[in-house]
Coordinates of C-alpha atoms and ligand atoms in Angstrom, one line a residue:
M24 CA 104.6 33.2 71.3
L25 CA 107.2 34.9 69.1
L26 CA 104.8 37.8 68.6
T27 CA 104.3 38.1 72.3
L28 CA 108.0 38.2 72.8
R29 CA 108.2 41.0 70.2
C30 CA 105.5 42.9 72.0
R31 CA 107.5 42.7 75.2
L32 CA 110.6 43.8 73.5
L33 CA 108.8 46.8 72.3
N34 CA 108.9 48.2 75.7
P35 CA 112.2 46.9 76.9
Q36 CA 112.1 49.0 80.0
L37 CA 108.9 47.5 81.1
S38 CA 110.6 44.2 81.9
K39 CA 112.7 46.1 84.4
L40 CA 109.9 47.9 86.1
F41 CA 108.8 45.5 88.7
R42 CA 111.2 44.9 91.5
S43 CA 109.6 41.5 92.3
L44 CA 109.8 40.2 88.7
P45 CA 112.9 38.6 87.2
H46 CA 113.9 40.1 83.9
P47 CA 112.1 38.0 81.3
H48 CA 114.3 39.4 78.5
K49 CA 117.8 40.6 78.7
S50 CA 117.6 42.5 75.5
H51 CA 118.3 46.2 75.6
P52 CA 117.4 48.6 72.8
S53 CA 121.0 49.3 72.1
S54 CA 121.7 45.7 71.6
L55 CA 119.1 45.3 68.9
T56 CA 119.5 46.0 65.2
F57 CA 117.9 49.2 64.1
G58 CA 117.3 50.0 60.4
A59 CA 115.5 53.3 60.0
S60 CA 116.8 56.7 60.9
I61 CA 114.6 59.5 62.2
S62 CA 115.9 61.8 59.5
Q63 CA 114.4 59.3 57.0
Q64 CA 110.9 59.9 58.5
P65 CA 109.3 62.7 56.5
N66 CA 106.4 63.4 58.9
C67 CA 108.4 63.7 62.0
P68 CA 108.7 67.3 63.3
Y69 CA 111.3 66.2 65.7
A70 CA 113.5 64.7 63.0
S71 CA 116.4 67.1 63.8
A72 CA 116.5 65.7 67.3
A73 CA 118.1 62.4 66.3
K74 CA 120.5 63.1 63.6
G75 CA 123.4 62.1 65.7
Q76 CA 124.7 65.5 66.7
R77 CA 125.0 65.9 70.4
P78 CA 124.5 69.4 71.5
A79 CA 127.1 70.4 74.0
A80 CA 125.2 70.9 77.2
L81 CA 122.1 69.4 78.8
S82 CA 119.7 71.6 80.8
E83 CA 119.2 70.8 84.5
S84 CA 115.6 69.8 83.7
A85 CA 116.8 67.3 81.1
K86 CA 119.2 65.8 83.7
F87 CA 116.3 65.4 86.1
V88 CA 113.8 64.2 83.5
R89 CA 116.3 61.7 82.2
T90 CA 115.8 59.7 85.4
V91 CA 112.2 59.1 84.6
L92 CA 112.4 59.0 80.8
F93 CA 110.9 56.4 78.5
V94 CA 113.8 55.8 76.0
P95 CA 112.6 53.9 73.0
P96 CA 114.5 51.3 71.0
G97 CA 117.2 52.8 68.9
V98 CA 118.2 55.5 71.3
N99 CA 121.1 55.5 73.6
P100 CA 120.0 57.0 76.9
D101 CA 123.3 59.0 77.1
D102 CA 122.5 60.7 73.8
V103 CA 119.1 62.1 74.8
T104 CA 118.8 65.8 74.5
D105 CA 116.0 68.2 75.4
D106 CA 114.6 68.4 71.9
M107 CA 114.1 64.7 71.7
I108 CA 111.6 64.7 74.6
L109 CA 108.0 65.1 73.5
P110 CA 106.4 68.1 75.3
G111 CA 104.1 67.2 78.1
S112 CA 105.5 63.7 78.5
N113 CA 108.5 61.6 79.6
I114 CA 108.7 60.1 76.1
V115 CA 111.9 60.3 74.0
L116 CA 111.4 60.3 70.3
G117 CA 113.6 57.8 68.5
P118 CA 114.4 56.7 65.0
Y119 CA 111.2 54.7 64.5
A120 CA 108.9 57.8 64.8
G121 CA 107.1 59.0 61.8
D122 CA 104.0 58.4 59.7
A123 CA 101.8 59.8 62.5
K124 CA 99.0 61.2 60.4
V125 CA 95.5 59.7 60.5
K126 CA 94.1 59.7 57.0
D127 CA 91.2 57.4 57.3
V128 CA 89.5 55.3 59.9
D129 CA 86.9 52.5 59.6
F130 CA 84.9 50.7 62.1
V131 CA 85.6 47.0 61.6
K132 CA 83.7 45.0 64.2
S133 CA 82.6 44.5 67.7
S134 CA 83.7 41.3 69.5
N135 CA 82.6 39.8 72.8
R136 CA 85.4 37.3 72.9
P137 CA 89.1 37.7 72.1
K138 CA 88.9 34.9 69.7
D139 CA 86.3 36.8 67.7
C140 CA 88.6 39.8 67.2
P141 CA 89.9 40.5 63.6
K142 CA 92.3 37.8 62.6
D143 CA 95.2 39.5 60.9
D144 CA 98.7 40.7 61.6
R145 CA 98.2 44.4 61.9
P146 CA 99.4 46.0 65.1
E147 CA 96.9 47.4 67.5
F148 CA 96.7 49.8 70.5
A149 CA 94.0 49.2 73.2
M150 CA 92.3 52.1 74.9
L151 CA 91.4 51.4 78.5
G152 CA 90.2 53.5 81.4
R153 CA 87.6 54.1 84.0
S154 CA 84.2 55.0 82.7
N155 CA 84.0 58.8 82.2
V156 CA 87.7 59.1 81.9
G157 CA 87.3 60.7 78.5
K158 CA 88.0 57.7 76.4
S159 CA 85.4 58.3 73.7
S160 CA 86.6 62.0 73.5
L161 CA 90.2 60.9 73.2
I162 CA 89.5 58.4 70.4
N163 CA 87.4 61.1 68.6
F164 CA 90.2 63.6 69.1
L165 CA 92.9 61.2 67.8
V166 CA 91.0 60.2 64.7
R167 CA 89.0 63.4 64.3
K168 CA 85.9 61.5 63.3
K169 CA 82.8 61.7 65.4
E170 CA 81.2 58.5 64.2
V171 CA 84.0 56.5 65.8
A172 CA 83.5 57.8 69.2
L173 CA 79.7 57.5 68.8
T174 CA 80.1 53.8 67.9
S175 CA 82.0 53.3 71.1
K176 CA 79.2 54.9 73.0
R177 CA 76.3 53.1 71.5
P178 CA 74.3 51.0 74.0
G179 CA 75.4 47.4 73.6
K180 CA 78.7 48.3 72.2
T181 CA 80.2 49.6 75.4
Q182 CA 80.8 46.1 76.8
L183 CA 82.4 44.9 73.6
I184 CA 85.9 45.0 72.1
N185 CA 85.5 47.5 69.2
H186 CA 88.1 47.5 66.5
F187 CA 88.8 50.6 64.3
L188 CA 91.2 50.3 61.4
V189 CA 93.4 53.4 60.9
N190 CA 95.0 54.1 57.5
K191 CA 94.2 50.4 56.6
S192 CA 97.3 49.5 58.5
W193 CA 96.8 49.5 62.3
Y194 CA 94.0 49.3 64.8
I195 CA 92.7 51.4 67.6
V196 CA 90.8 49.1 70.0
D197 CA 88.2 50.5 72.3
L198 CA 87.8 48.3 75.4
P199 CA 85.0 48.4 78.0
G200 CA 85.5 51.0 80.7
Y201 CA 86.0 49.7 84.2
G202 CA 84.9 50.9 87.6
F203 CA 81.4 52.1 87.2
A204 CA 80.4 54.8 89.6
N205 CA 80.0 53.8 93.2
A206 CA 80.0 50.1 92.6
P207 CA 81.3 48.4 95.7
E208 CA 83.6 46.2 93.6
S209 CA 85.1 49.2 91.9
A210 CA 88.1 49.1 94.3
R211 CA 89.0 45.7 92.8
M212 CA 89.9 44.7 89.3
D213 CA 86.5 43.7 88.0
W214 CA 87.1 43.4 84.3
S215 CA 85.1 40.7 82.7
S216 CA 87.1 37.7 81.9
F217 CA 87.0 38.5 78.2
T218 CA 88.8 41.7 78.7
K219 CA 91.6 40.1 80.7
G220 CA 91.7 37.3 78.1
Y221 CA 92.2 40.0 75.4
F222 CA 95.3 41.4 77.1
L223 CA 96.8 38.0 77.8
N224 CA 96.1 36.4 74.4
R225 CA 96.2 39.2 71.8
E226 CA 99.5 38.7 70.0
T227 CA 99.2 41.8 67.9
L228 CA 98.7 44.1 70.9
V229 CA 101.5 46.7 70.7
S230 CA 100.6 48.7 73.8
V231 CA 97.7 49.5 76.1
L232 CA 97.0 53.2 76.4
L233 CA 95.8 53.4 80.0
L234 CA 93.8 56.6 80.4
I235 CA 94.0 58.4 83.7
D236 CA 91.8 61.4 84.6
A237 CA 94.2 64.1 85.6
S238 CA 91.4 66.3 87.0
V239 CA 91.0 64.0 90.0
P240 CA 93.5 62.6 92.6
P241 CA 95.0 59.2 91.9
Q242 CA 92.3 56.5 92.1
K243 CA 93.1 53.1 93.6
I244 CA 91.3 51.3 90.7
D245 CA 93.6 52.9 88.2
L246 CA 96.7 52.0 90.2
D247 CA 95.4 48.5 90.5
C248 CA 94.9 48.4 86.8
A249 CA 98.4 49.6 86.0
N250 CA 99.8 47.1 88.4
W251 CA 97.8 44.3 86.9
L252 CA 99.1 45.1 83.4
G253 CA 102.6 45.5 84.7
R254 CA 102.6 42.2 86.6
N255 CA 101.4 40.6 83.4
N256 CA 104.2 42.3 81.5
I257 CA 101.9 44.1 79.1
S258 CA 103.3 47.2 77.5
M259 CA 101.4 50.3 78.5
T260 CA 101.4 54.1 78.2
F261 CA 99.7 56.3 80.7
V262 CA 97.6 58.9 78.9
F263 CA 96.5 61.6 81.3
T264 CA 93.2 63.1 80.1
K265 CA 91.5 66.4 80.9
C266 CA 94.8 68.3 81.4
D267 CA 93.1 71.5 80.4
K268 CA 91.5 71.8 83.8
M269 CA 94.6 73.6 85.1
K270 CA 92.9 76.3 87.0
G271 CA 90.0 76.7 89.4
G272 CA 87.7 74.0 90.6
K273 CA 88.0 72.1 93.8
G274 CA 90.9 70.0 94.8
R275 CA 94.3 69.7 93.2
R276 CA 95.4 70.8 89.7
P277 CA 96.0 68.1 87.1
D278 CA 99.8 68.6 87.2
E279 CA 99.7 67.9 90.9
N280 CA 97.5 64.9 90.4
I281 CA 99.8 63.6 87.7
R282 CA 102.8 64.0 89.9
N283 CA 101.1 62.2 92.8
F284 CA 100.0 59.4 90.5
L285 CA 103.5 58.9 89.2
E286 CA 104.9 59.1 92.7
L287 CA 102.6 56.3 93.8
M288 CA 103.6 54.3 90.7
K289 CA 107.2 54.7 91.7
E290 CA 106.5 52.4 94.7
N291 CA 106.1 49.5 92.3
Y292 CA 108.2 50.5 89.4
R293 CA 111.9 51.0 89.0
Q294 CA 111.3 53.2 86.0
H295 CA 108.2 54.9 84.7
P296 CA 106.3 53.6 81.7
P297 CA 105.8 56.3 79.0
W298 CA 103.3 58.9 80.0
I299 CA 101.7 61.9 78.2
M300 CA 99.4 64.7 79.0
T301 CA 96.4 65.3 76.8
S302 CA 93.2 67.4 76.5
S303 CA 90.6 66.6 73.9
I304 CA 89.3 70.1 74.4
T305 CA 92.5 72.1 73.7
G306 CA 94.2 69.5 71.5
L307 CA 97.1 69.1 73.9
G308 CA 99.2 66.0 73.3
R309 CA 97.4 64.8 70.1
D310 CA 100.4 65.0 67.7
E311 CA 102.8 63.8 70.4
L312 CA 100.7 60.8 71.3
L313 CA 100.3 59.9 67.6
L314 CA 104.1 60.1 67.2
H315 CA 104.7 58.0 70.2
M316 CA 102.2 55.4 68.8
S317 CA 104.0 55.6 65.5
Q318 CA 107.4 54.8 66.9
L319 CA 106.0 51.8 68.9
R320 CA 104.2 50.6 65.8
N321 CA 107.0 51.1 63.4
Y322 CA 109.4 49.2 65.7
W323 CA 106.9 46.4 66.0
D324 CA 106.5 46.3 62.2
S325 CA 110.2 46.3 61.7
E326 CA 110.6 43.3 64.1
E327 CA 107.8 41.6 62.2
T328 CA 109.6 41.8 58.9
N329 CA 113.0 40.7 60.3
Ligands
GDP411 P1 84.2 57.9 78.5 O1 83.0 57.5 79.3 O2 85.5 57.5 79.1 O3 84.1 57.6 77.0 O4 84.2 59.5 78.6 P2 83.7 60.7 77.6 O5 84.6 60.9 76.4 O6 82.3 60.5 77.3 O7 83.9 61.9 78.5 C1 83.3 62.0 79.8 C2 83.1 63.5 80.2 O8 84.4 64.1 80.3 C3 82.3 64.3 79.2 O9 81.5 65.2 79.9 C4 83.4 65.0 78.4 O10 82.9 66.2 77.9 C5 84.4 65.2 79.5 N1 85.8 65.3 78.9 C6 86.3 64.4 78.1 N2 87.6 64.7 77.7 C7 87.8 65.9 78.3 C8 88.9 66.8 78.3 O11 90.0 66.6 77.7 N3 88.8 68.0 79.1 C9 87.7 68.2 79.8 N4 87.7 69.4 80.5 N5 86.6 67.4 79.8 C10 86.7 66.3 79.1

Protein backbone atom coordinates (compact mmCIF):
# COMPACT_ATOMS: atom_id res chain seq x y z
CA MET A 1 0.00 0.00 0.00
CA LEU A 2 2.79 2.34 0.97
CA LEU A 3 4.63 1.41 -2.18
CA THR A 4 1.57 2.07 -4.27
CA LEU A 5 1.28 5.48 -2.74
CA ARG A 6 4.91 6.14 -3.56
CA CYS A 7 4.34 5.09 -7.15
CA ARG A 8 1.54 7.55 -7.40
CA LEU A 9 3.58 10.30 -5.88
CA LEU A 10 6.10 9.68 -8.57
CA ASN A 11 3.86 11.27 -11.07
CA PRO A 12 2.24 13.88 -8.92
CA GLN A 13 0.61 15.57 -11.85
CA LEU A 14 -1.16 12.41 -12.86
CA SER A 15 -3.41 12.65 -9.88
CA LYS A 16 -4.61 15.98 -11.23
CA LEU A 17 -5.19 14.79 -14.75
CA PHE A 18 -8.68 13.48 -14.65
CA ARG A 19 -11.41 16.00 -14.24
CA SER A 20 -13.75 13.37 -12.87
CA LEU A 21 -11.37 12.11 -10.21
CA PRO A 22 -10.86 13.64 -6.81
CA HIS A 23 -7.20 14.31 -5.99
CA PRO A 24 -6.08 11.20 -4.17
CA HIS A 25 -2.93 12.87 -2.88
CA LYS A 26 -2.47 16.50 -2.16
CA SER A 27 1.30 16.34 -2.24
CA HIS A 28 3.05 18.54 -4.72
CA PRO A 29 6.64 18.00 -5.78
CA SER A 30 7.72 21.24 -4.18
CA SER A 31 6.24 20.18 -0.87
CA LEU A 32 8.41 17.08 -0.69
CA THR A 33 11.96 16.76 0.54
CA PHE A 34 14.54 16.44 -2.17
CA GLY A 35 18.03 15.24 -1.50
CA ALA A 36 20.04 15.03 -4.70
CA SER A 37 21.02 17.86 -6.93
CA ILE A 38 21.26 17.50 -10.67
CA SER A 39 24.79 18.84 -10.57
CA GLN A 40 25.70 15.82 -8.47
CA GLN A 41 24.67 13.45 -11.24
CA PRO A 42 27.78 12.77 -13.28
CA ASN A 43 26.08 11.20 -16.28
CA CYS A 44 23.56 13.87 -16.85
CA PRO A 45 24.26 15.97 -19.95
CA TYR A 46 21.62 18.44 -18.87
CA ALA A 47 23.23 18.97 -15.50
CA SER A 48 23.82 22.65 -16.14
CA ALA A 49 20.11 23.10 -16.58
CA ALA A 50 19.30 22.79 -12.94
CA LYS A 51 22.04 24.48 -11.07
CA GLY A 52 19.73 27.05 -9.73
CA GLN A 53 20.60 29.95 -12.01
CA ARG A 54 17.59 31.36 -13.79
CA PRO A 55 18.42 32.72 -17.22
CA ALA A 56 16.80 36.06 -17.68
CA ALA A 57 14.27 35.44 -20.40
CA LEU A 58 12.10 32.56 -21.53
CA SER A 59 11.48 32.01 -25.21
CA GLU A 60 7.93 32.19 -26.54
CA SER A 61 8.02 28.46 -27.25
CA ALA A 62 9.01 27.74 -23.66
CA LYS A 63 6.11 29.85 -22.44
CA PHE A 64 3.73 27.82 -24.59
CA VAL A 65 5.32 24.46 -23.90
CA ARG A 66 5.19 25.17 -20.18
CA THR A 67 1.42 24.76 -20.28
CA VAL A 68 1.83 21.13 -21.32
CA LEU A 69 5.05 20.25 -19.56
CA PHE A 70 5.71 17.30 -17.33
CA VAL A 71 7.51 18.84 -14.36
CA PRO A 72 9.11 16.15 -12.20
CA PRO A 73 9.60 16.15 -8.45
CA GLY A 74 12.22 18.61 -7.31
CA VAL A 75 11.49 21.26 -9.92
CA ASN A 76 9.50 24.40 -9.35
CA PRO A 77 7.44 24.99 -12.53
CA ASP A 78 8.33 28.68 -12.38
CA ASP A 79 12.02 27.86 -12.61
CA VAL A 80 11.80 25.81 -15.82
CA THR A 81 14.02 27.06 -18.63
CA ASP A 82 14.36 25.88 -22.23
CA ASP A 83 17.49 23.88 -21.61
CA MET A 84 15.76 21.79 -18.96
CA ILE A 85 13.25 20.39 -21.48
CA LEU A 86 14.31 17.15 -23.11
CA PRO A 87 14.33 17.54 -26.91
CA GLY A 88 11.38 15.93 -28.68
CA SER A 89 9.32 15.72 -25.52
CA ASN A 90 7.38 17.69 -22.92
CA ILE A 91 9.62 16.36 -20.16
CA VAL A 92 11.51 18.64 -17.82
CA LEU A 93 14.70 17.19 -16.45
CA GLY A 94 15.02 17.55 -12.71
CA PRO A 95 17.44 16.84 -9.92
CA TYR A 96 16.84 13.10 -9.90
CA ALA A 97 18.09 12.52 -13.44
CA GLY A 98 21.35 10.66 -13.95
CA ASP A 99 22.76 7.17 -14.17
CA ALA A 100 21.08 6.64 -17.53
CA LYS A 101 23.57 4.18 -19.04
CA VAL A 102 22.62 0.59 -19.76
CA LYS A 103 25.66 -1.52 -18.89
CA ASP A 104 24.16 -4.97 -18.83
CA VAL A 105 20.82 -6.63 -19.18
CA ASP A 106 19.71 -10.13 -18.27
CA PHE A 107 16.53 -12.00 -19.04
CA VAL A 108 15.15 -13.09 -15.67
CA LYS A 109 11.87 -14.89 -16.26
CA SER A 110 8.53 -15.12 -18.00
CA SER A 111 5.44 -15.14 -15.84
CA ASN A 112 1.84 -15.79 -16.69
CA ARG A 113 0.44 -14.40 -13.46
CA PRO A 114 1.39 -11.23 -11.59
CA LYS A 115 2.07 -13.28 -8.52
CA ASP A 116 4.71 -15.25 -10.41
CA CYS A 117 6.70 -12.10 -11.23
CA PRO A 118 10.11 -11.67 -9.55
CA LYS A 119 9.73 -10.94 -5.89
CA ASP A 120 12.08 -8.19 -4.94
CA ASP A 121 12.05 -4.46 -4.36
CA ARG A 122 13.71 -3.31 -7.53
CA PRO A 123 11.79 -0.71 -9.51
CA GLU A 124 10.37 -1.55 -12.91
CA PHE A 125 9.02 0.02 -16.11
CA ALA A 126 6.37 -1.80 -18.11
CA MET A 127 6.36 -1.57 -21.91
CA LEU A 128 2.93 -1.70 -23.41
CA GLY A 129 1.43 -1.09 -26.83
CA ARG A 130 -0.52 -2.39 -29.77
CA SER A 131 1.06 -5.32 -31.56
CA ASN A 132 3.37 -4.02 -34.28
CA VAL A 133 3.81 -0.68 -32.52
CA GLY A 134 7.58 -1.28 -32.44
CA LYS A 135 7.86 -2.55 -28.86
CA SER A 136 10.52 -5.19 -29.50
CA SER A 137 12.49 -2.71 -31.58
CA LEU A 138 12.26 -0.10 -28.82
CA ILE A 139 13.41 -2.53 -26.14
CA ASN A 140 16.27 -3.62 -28.34
CA PHE A 141 17.15 -0.01 -29.06
CA LEU A 142 17.11 0.93 -25.38
CA VAL A 143 19.28 -1.92 -24.18
CA ARG A 144 21.22 -2.44 -27.43
CA LYS A 145 21.03 -6.18 -27.10
CA LYS A 146 19.30 -8.19 -29.78
CA GLU A 147 18.65 -11.25 -27.63
CA VAL A 148 16.36 -9.28 -25.39
CA ALA A 149 14.01 -8.30 -28.17
CA LEU A 150 14.21 -11.79 -29.62
CA THR A 151 13.15 -13.28 -26.30
CA SER A 152 10.12 -11.03 -26.32
CA LYS A 153 9.22 -12.20 -29.81
CA ARG A 154 9.61 -15.93 -29.24
CA PRO A 155 6.34 -17.82 -29.77
CA GLY A 156 4.85 -18.58 -26.40
CA LYS A 157 6.60 -15.65 -24.73
CA THR A 158 4.50 -12.98 -26.37
CA GLN A 159 1.55 -13.57 -24.07
CA LEU A 160 3.65 -13.57 -20.94
CA ILE A 161 5.06 -10.94 -18.64
CA ASN A 162 8.79 -10.94 -19.43
CA HIS A 163 11.22 -9.43 -16.91
CA PHE A 164 14.65 -8.13 -17.94
CA LEU A 165 17.05 -6.91 -15.28
CA VAL A 166 19.10 -3.86 -16.23
CA ASN A 167 22.40 -3.05 -14.46
CA LYS A 168 21.27 -5.51 -11.77
CA SER A 169 19.20 -2.71 -10.33
CA TRP A 170 15.95 -2.16 -12.26
CA TYR A 171 13.63 -4.01 -14.59
CA ILE A 172 12.24 -3.51 -18.05
CA VAL A 173 9.04 -5.52 -18.28
CA ASP A 174 7.72 -6.55 -21.65
CA LEU A 175 3.96 -6.99 -21.58
CA PRO A 176 1.77 -8.68 -24.19
CA GLY A 177 0.74 -6.42 -27.06
CA TYR A 178 -2.92 -5.59 -27.35
CA GLY A 179 -5.30 -5.09 -30.27
CA PHE A 180 -4.34 -7.78 -32.71
CA ALA A 181 -5.09 -6.79 -36.29
CA ASN A 182 -8.74 -6.62 -37.29
CA ALA A 183 -10.05 -8.44 -34.24
CA PRO A 184 -13.59 -7.17 -33.68
CA GLU A 185 -12.86 -6.74 -29.98
CA SER A 186 -9.90 -4.56 -30.77
CA ALA A 187 -11.93 -1.43 -30.21
CA ARG A 188 -12.37 -2.49 -26.60
CA MET A 189 -9.85 -3.02 -23.87
CA ASP A 190 -9.28 -6.71 -24.22
CA TRP A 191 -6.21 -7.35 -22.13
CA SER A 192 -6.26 -10.63 -20.44
CA SER A 193 -7.03 -10.39 -16.80
CA PHE A 194 -3.45 -11.17 -15.81
CA THR A 195 -2.21 -8.04 -17.56
CA LYS A 196 -4.71 -5.83 -15.81
CA GLY A 197 -3.90 -7.63 -12.60
CA TYR A 198 -0.27 -6.79 -13.14
CA PHE A 199 -0.97 -3.06 -13.35
CA LEU A 200 -3.24 -3.02 -10.37
CA ASN A 201 -1.12 -5.15 -8.08
CA ARG A 202 2.51 -4.62 -8.96
CA GLU A 203 3.84 -2.44 -6.19
CA THR A 204 7.26 -1.93 -7.74
CA LEU A 205 5.85 -0.54 -10.98
CA VAL A 206 7.36 2.93 -11.40
CA SER A 207 5.69 3.81 -14.68
CA VAL A 208 4.09 2.31 -17.77
CA LEU A 209 5.70 3.29 -21.05
CA LEU A 210 2.70 3.32 -23.34
CA LEU A 211 3.95 3.02 -26.92
CA ILE A 212 1.99 4.87 -29.58
CA ASP A 213 2.73 4.47 -33.29
CA ALA A 214 3.26 8.00 -34.56
CA SER A 215 3.12 6.92 -38.19
CA VAL A 216 -0.65 6.38 -38.02
CA PRO A 217 -3.50 8.63 -36.85
CA PRO A 218 -4.66 8.27 -33.23
CA GLN A 219 -6.24 4.87 -32.63
CA LYS A 220 -9.22 4.42 -30.37
CA ILE A 221 -7.69 1.41 -28.68
CA ASP A 222 -4.64 3.44 -27.63
CA LEU A 223 -6.82 6.23 -26.30
CA ASP A 224 -8.90 3.66 -24.41
CA CYS A 225 -5.75 2.14 -22.98
CA ALA A 226 -4.39 5.51 -21.84
CA ASN A 227 -7.72 6.34 -20.28
CA TRP A 228 -7.90 3.01 -18.48
CA LEU A 229 -4.44 3.52 -17.00
CA GLY A 230 -5.31 7.09 -16.05
CA ARG A 231 -8.58 6.11 -14.44
CA ASN A 232 -6.69 3.59 -12.36
CA ASN A 233 -4.15 6.24 -11.41
CA ILE A 234 -1.23 4.35 -12.92
CA SER A 235 1.75 6.50 -13.84
CA MET A 236 2.46 6.49 -17.57
CA THR A 237 4.65 8.02 -20.24
CA PHE A 238 3.57 8.17 -23.88
CA VAL A 239 6.43 6.92 -26.03
CA PHE A 240 5.75 7.79 -29.66
CA THR A 241 7.45 5.27 -31.96
CA LYS A 242 8.46 5.41 -35.64
CA CYS A 243 9.02 9.17 -35.56
CA ASP A 244 11.53 8.85 -38.38
CA LYS A 245 8.71 8.52 -40.89
CA MET A 246 8.51 12.28 -41.22
CA LYS A 247 8.25 12.47 -44.98
CA GLY A 248 6.38 10.76 -47.75
CA GLY A 249 3.93 7.94 -47.35
CA LYS A 250 0.20 8.22 -47.18
CA GLY A 251 -1.74 10.15 -44.61
CA ARG A 252 -0.41 12.51 -42.01
CA ARG A 253 3.09 12.96 -40.76
CA PRO A 254 4.08 11.71 -37.29
CA ASP A 255 4.26 15.20 -35.83
CA GLU A 256 0.65 15.82 -36.91
CA ASN A 257 -0.45 12.43 -35.59
CA ILE A 258 1.22 13.18 -32.27
CA ARG A 259 -0.42 16.58 -32.04
CA ASN A 260 -3.80 15.03 -32.79
CA PHE A 261 -3.27 12.29 -30.23
CA LEU A 262 -2.34 14.81 -27.56
CA GLU A 263 -5.30 17.00 -28.52
CA LEU A 264 -7.64 14.04 -28.06
CA MET A 265 -6.01 13.28 -24.74
CA LYS A 266 -6.64 16.82 -23.64
CA GLU A 267 -10.35 16.05 -23.60
CA ASN A 268 -9.76 13.79 -20.63
CA TYR A 269 -6.74 15.33 -19.01
CA ARG A 270 -6.10 18.61 -17.37
CA GLN A 271 -2.40 18.22 -18.00
CA HIS A 272 -0.52 15.87 -20.25
CA PRO A 273 1.44 12.96 -18.91
CA PRO A 274 5.07 12.95 -20.02
CA TRP A 275 5.54 12.13 -23.70
CA ILE A 276 8.55 11.61 -25.92
CA MET A 277 9.30 11.01 -29.60
CA THR A 278 11.49 8.05 -30.54
CA SER A 279 12.76 6.14 -33.53
CA SER A 280 14.56 2.88 -33.18
CA ILE A 281 15.90 3.42 -36.68
CA THR A 282 17.54 6.82 -36.23
CA GLY A 283 18.16 6.60 -32.49
CA LEU A 284 15.92 9.58 -31.80
CA GLY A 285 14.92 9.87 -28.16
CA ARG A 286 16.99 7.01 -26.74
CA ASP A 287 19.21 8.97 -24.36
CA GLU A 288 16.34 11.26 -23.45
CA LEU A 289 14.01 8.37 -22.63
CA LEU A 290 16.69 6.71 -20.49
CA LEU A 291 17.23 10.00 -18.64
CA HIS A 292 13.52 10.35 -18.03
CA MET A 293 13.40 6.78 -16.73
CA SER A 294 16.38 7.52 -14.51
CA GLN A 295 14.73 10.47 -12.86
CA LEU A 296 11.55 8.52 -12.16
CA ARG A 297 13.58 5.60 -10.86
CA ASN A 298 15.93 7.64 -8.71
CA TYR A 299 13.04 9.49 -7.17
CA TRP A 300 11.32 6.18 -6.48
CA ASP A 301 14.53 4.82 -4.92
CA SER A 302 14.96 7.90 -2.78
CA GLU A 303 11.42 7.55 -1.48
CA GLU A 304 12.11 3.90 -0.77
CA THR A 305 15.08 4.67 1.44
CA ASN A 306 13.38 7.52 3.31
P1 LIG B 1 6.14 -5.18 -31.90
O1 LIG B 1 5.17 -6.14 -32.52
O2 LIG B 1 5.43 -4.09 -31.19
O3 LIG B 1 7.20 -5.82 -31.06
O4 LIG B 1 6.87 -4.43 -33.13
P2 LIG B 1 8.29 -4.65 -33.82
O5 LIG B 1 9.39 -4.09 -32.99
O6 LIG B 1 8.41 -6.07 -34.26
O7 LIG B 1 8.12 -3.71 -35.10
C1 LIG B 1 7.03 -3.84 -35.98
C2 LIG B 1 7.41 -3.27 -37.35
O8 LIG B 1 7.66 -1.87 -37.23
C3 LIG B 1 8.68 -3.88 -37.90
O9 LIG B 1 8.51 -4.01 -39.30
C4 LIG B 1 9.76 -2.86 -37.58
O10 LIG B 1 10.82 -2.89 -38.49
C5 LIG B 1 8.98 -1.56 -37.68
N1 LIG B 1 9.54 -0.53 -36.78
C6 LIG B 1 9.77 -0.66 -35.45
N2 LIG B 1 10.29 0.49 -34.95
C7 LIG B 1 10.39 1.36 -35.98
C8 LIG B 1 10.84 2.71 -36.10
O11 LIG B 1 11.28 3.37 -35.16
N3 LIG B 1 10.76 3.29 -37.35
C9 LIG B 1 10.26 2.61 -38.43
N4 LIG B 1 10.22 3.26 -39.59
N5 LIG B 1 9.83 1.33 -38.35
C10 LIG B 1 9.89 0.71 -37.15
